[in-house]
């Protein structure tokens, strides 16, 4: 039951959710807007990987989710330092 | 019986997490200001991804998967506030325009943009006035 819900309800809604911040990524007036949009997209990608691991019973995708979270955190910190020291 | 409860709890967590992530994505498009956008996005998105990871942990009921999911939740809850605090501080520091409907900016004039500290009220400037380092050692005492 939960795999059917994950496949037919959760994955389409998460696909919409990961496509929405692209609007902010293109339009965002400043650099921190774009960084925040990328951060949210990384978090939604973690959820998509976890849902995929739930549907196909492949726990290796949880490791991929952890790595995506780590890279998103490091990228946000790096962009924050770059933005702040630029002036 | 146990597996039915497992399925129900897992499906509920999954739907709640998806709803929160969708709210975060809509908030990041619709909010008028970067700080309001971060307020909508960082809390809702970390809670939503945490709910989805917990749903995976409940549904699998395997120690290897549960440890990975709980480690992911802990990592997310520890890093998301740090990252959003740093990017918000950087945005305030470079002067990103605030929402025009905002009433009061209590930080206005308090940031020292040259040394990147809160002027006058933090430990670094107190130490600078006393002339001591972070551990209390006397620094450039000749001047």
mmCIF file of C-alpha atoms in Angstrom, chain B:
data_model
loop_
_atom_site.group_PDB
_atom_site.id
_atom_site.type_symbol
_atom_site.label_atom_id
_atom_site.label_comp_id
_atom_site.label_asym_id
_atom_site.label_seq_id
_atom_site.Cartn_x
_atom_site.Cartn_y
_atom_site.Cartn_z
ATOM 1 C CA UNK B 1 -1.250 -6.458 12.510
ATOM 2 C CA UNK B 2 2.177 -4.961 13.013
ATOM 3 C CA UNK B 3 2.703 -4.634 9.291
ATOM 4 C CA UNK B 4 -0.649 -2.844 8.853
ATOM 5 C CA UNK B 5 0.320 -0.282 11.504
ATOM 6 C CA UNK B 6 3.705 0.021 9.829
ATOM 7 C CA UNK B 7 2.090 0.762 6.466
ATOM 8 C CA UNK B 8 -0.342 3.325 7.900
ATOM 9 C CA UNK B 9 2.316 5.207 9.878
ATOM 10 C CA UNK B 10 4.711 5.158 6.940
ATOM 11 C CA UNK B 11 2.085 6.422 4.479
ATOM 12 C CA UNK B 12 1.060 9.208 6.864
ATOM 13 C CA UNK B 13 4.643 10.353 7.359
ATOM 14 C CA UNK B 14 5.259 10.208 3.616
ATOM 15 C CA UNK B 15 2.211 12.328 2.755
ATOM 16 C CA UNK B 16 2.968 14.843 5.527
ATOM 17 C CA UNK B 17 6.565 15.216 4.339
ATOM 18 C CA UNK B 18 5.482 15.670 0.730
ATOM 19 C CA UNK B 19 2.979 18.339 1.741
ATOM 20 C CA UNK B 20 5.652 20.220 3.722
ATOM 21 C CA UNK B 21 8.128 20.050 0.838
ATOM 22 C CA UNK B 22 5.498 21.342 -1.567
ATOM 23 C CA UNK B 23 4.738 24.224 0.826
ATOM 24 C CA UNK B 24 8.450 25.043 0.966
ATOM 25 C CA UNK B 25 8.717 25.049 -2.829
ATOM 26 C CA UNK B 26 5.672 27.294 -3.211
ATOM 27 C CA UNK B 27 6.975 29.607 -0.480
ATOM 28 C CA UNK B 28 10.302 30.051 -2.184
ATOM 29 C CA UNK B 29 8.562 31.176 -5.356
ATOM 30 C CA UNK B 30 5.828 33.345 -3.866
ATOM 31 C CA UNK B 31 7.444 35.156 -0.906
ATOM 32 C CA UNK B 32 8.456 38.778 -1.560
ATOM 33 C CA UNK B 33 11.820 38.985 0.208
ATOM 34 C CA UNK B 34 14.883 36.772 0.674
ATOM 35 C CA UNK B 35 14.469 36.579 4.452
ATOM 36 C CA UNK B 36 10.786 35.643 4.177
ATOM 37 C CA UNK B 37 11.765 33.107 1.526
ATOM 38 C CA UNK B 38 14.331 31.564 3.860
ATOM 39 C CA UNK B 39 11.813 31.557 6.680
ATOM 40 C CA UNK B 40 9.383 29.617 4.506
ATOM 41 C CA UNK B 41 11.949 27.347 2.956
ATOM 42 C CA UNK B 42 14.482 26.231 5.543
ATOM 43 C CA UNK B 43 12.114 25.093 8.314
ATOM 44 C CA UNK B 44 9.471 23.473 6.133
ATOM 45 C CA UNK B 45 11.954 21.761 3.826
ATOM 46 C CA UNK B 46 14.093 20.260 6.609
ATOM 47 C CA UNK B 47 10.993 18.994 8.448
ATOM 48 C CA UNK B 48 9.528 17.580 5.232
ATOM 49 C CA UNK B 49 12.665 15.698 4.231
ATOM 50 C CA UNK B 50 12.954 14.442 7.823
ATOM 51 C CA UNK B 51 9.392 13.086 7.632
ATOM 52 C CA UNK B 52 10.111 11.299 4.342
ATOM 53 C CA UNK B 53 13.307 9.729 5.720
ATOM 54 C CA UNK B 54 11.439 8.579 8.839
ATOM 55 C CA UNK B 55 8.767 7.067 6.600
ATOM 56 C CA UNK B 56 11.468 5.022 4.863
ATOM 57 C CA UNK B 57 12.822 3.930 8.247
ATOM 58 C CA UNK B 58 9.367 2.856 9.497
ATOM 59 C CA UNK B 59 8.476 1.069 6.280
ATOM 60 C CA UNK B 60 11.674 -0.950 6.027
ATOM 61 C CA UNK B 61 12.099 -1.977 9.699
ATOM 62 C CA UNK B 62 15.656 -3.065 8.956
ATOM 63 C CA UNK B 63 18.484 -1.923 11.179
ATOM 64 C CA UNK B 64 20.773 -0.937 8.288
ATOM 65 C CA UNK B 65 18.109 1.221 6.617
ATOM 66 C CA UNK B 66 16.914 2.712 9.908
ATOM 67 C CA UNK B 67 20.434 3.769 10.895
ATOM 68 C CA UNK B 68 20.953 5.457 7.531
ATOM 69 C CA UNK B 69 17.616 7.256 7.678
ATOM 70 C CA UNK B 70 18.096 8.470 11.254
ATOM 71 C CA UNK B 71 21.627 9.624 10.410
ATOM 72 C CA UNK B 72 20.174 11.557 7.475
ATOM 73 C CA UNK B 73 17.555 13.199 9.697
ATOM 74 C CA UNK B 74 20.146 14.173 12.307
ATOM 75 C CA UNK B 75 22.498 15.545 9.653
ATOM 76 C CA UNK B 76 19.695 17.545 8.060
ATOM 77 C CA UNK B 77 18.498 19.006 11.363
ATOM 78 C CA UNK B 78 22.043 19.954 12.357
ATOM 79 C CA UNK B 79 23.130 21.523 9.075
ATOM 80 C CA UNK B 80 20.026 23.286 7.720
ATOM 81 C CA UNK B 81 19.894 26.025 10.436
ATOM 82 C CA UNK B 82 23.634 26.664 10.124
ATOM 83 C CA UNK B 83 23.474 26.992 6.349
ATOM 84 C CA UNK B 84 20.421 29.250 6.333
ATOM 85 C CA UNK B 85 21.870 31.423 9.101
ATOM 86 C CA UNK B 86 25.095 31.908 7.149
ATOM 87 C CA UNK B 87 23.394 32.710 3.869
ATOM 88 C CA UNK B 88 20.996 35.122 5.578
ATOM 89 C CA UNK B 89 23.882 36.872 7.324
ATOM 90 C CA UNK B 90 25.716 37.183 4.018
ATOM 91 C CA UNK B 91 22.584 38.553 2.354
ATOM 92 C CA UNK B 92 22.128 41.180 5.072
ATOM 93 C CA UNK B 93 25.810 42.045 4.916
ATOM 94 C CA UNK B 94 25.889 42.764 1.194
ATOM 95 C CA UNK B 95 22.717 44.856 1.468
ATOM 96 C CA UNK B 96 20.060 42.783 -0.272
ATOM 97 C CA UNK B 97 16.929 44.996 -0.328
ATOM 98 C CA UNK B 98 14.316 44.183 2.305
ATOM 99 C CA UNK B 99 10.582 43.938 1.738
ATOM 100 C CA UNK B 100 9.012 47.368 1.449
ATOM 101 C CA UNK B 101 6.174 46.439 3.827
ATOM 102 C CA UNK B 102 8.593 45.761 6.673
ATOM 103 C CA UNK B 103 8.032 47.871 9.795
ATOM 104 C CA UNK B 104 11.364 47.963 11.645
ATOM 105 C CA UNK B 105 14.923 46.826 10.953
ATOM 106 C CA UNK B 106 16.506 46.465 14.370
ATOM 107 C CA UNK B 107 19.903 45.507 12.974
ATOM 108 C CA UNK B 108 20.206 48.702 10.948
ATOM 109 C CA UNK B 109 23.502 50.396 11.738
ATOM 110 C CA UNK B 110 24.650 47.680 14.112
ATOM 111 C CA UNK B 111 26.708 45.662 11.658
ATOM 112 C CA UNK B 112 30.327 46.629 11.172
ATOM 113 C CA UNK B 113 30.623 45.804 7.481
ATOM 114 C CA UNK B 114 34.386 46.192 7.484
ATOM 115 C CA UNK B 115 35.146 43.649 10.199
ATOM 116 C CA UNK B 116 31.963 41.590 9.656
ATOM 117 C CA UNK B 117 30.927 41.693 13.316
ATOM 118 C CA UNK B 118 28.111 43.197 15.317
ATOM 119 C CA UNK B 119 29.713 46.419 16.464
ATOM 120 C CA UNK B 120 29.927 47.059 20.153
ATOM 121 C CA UNK B 121 27.982 44.111 21.537
ATOM 122 C CA UNK B 122 29.988 40.992 20.702
ATOM 123 C CA UNK B 123 33.012 39.362 22.246
ATOM 124 C CA UNK B 124 35.436 40.267 19.473
ATOM 125 C CA UNK B 125 34.995 44.001 19.854
ATOM 126 C CA UNK B 126 35.118 43.774 23.654
ATOM 127 C CA UNK B 127 38.390 41.918 23.320
ATOM 128 C CA UNK B 128 39.574 44.490 20.828
ATOM 129 C CA UNK B 129 38.853 47.265 23.322
ATOM 130 C CA UNK B 130 40.698 45.430 26.077
ATOM 131 C CA UNK B 131 43.529 44.485 23.766
ATOM 132 C CA UNK B 132 43.401 40.776 24.558
ATOM 133 C CA UNK B 133 43.143 37.735 22.336
ATOM 134 C CA UNK B 134 40.410 35.069 22.356
ATOM 135 C CA UNK B 135 42.049 33.197 25.248
ATOM 136 C CA UNK B 136 42.700 36.291 27.337
ATOM 137 C CA UNK B 137 46.324 36.774 26.351
ATOM 138 C CA UNK B 138 47.568 40.344 26.099
ATOM 139 C CA UNK B 139 47.873 41.360 22.464
ATOM 140 C CA UNK B 140 49.867 44.371 21.156
ATOM 141 C CA UNK B 141 50.361 45.767 24.644
ATOM 142 C CA UNK B 142 52.896 48.324 23.422
ATOM 143 C CA UNK B 143 50.303 50.551 21.854
#
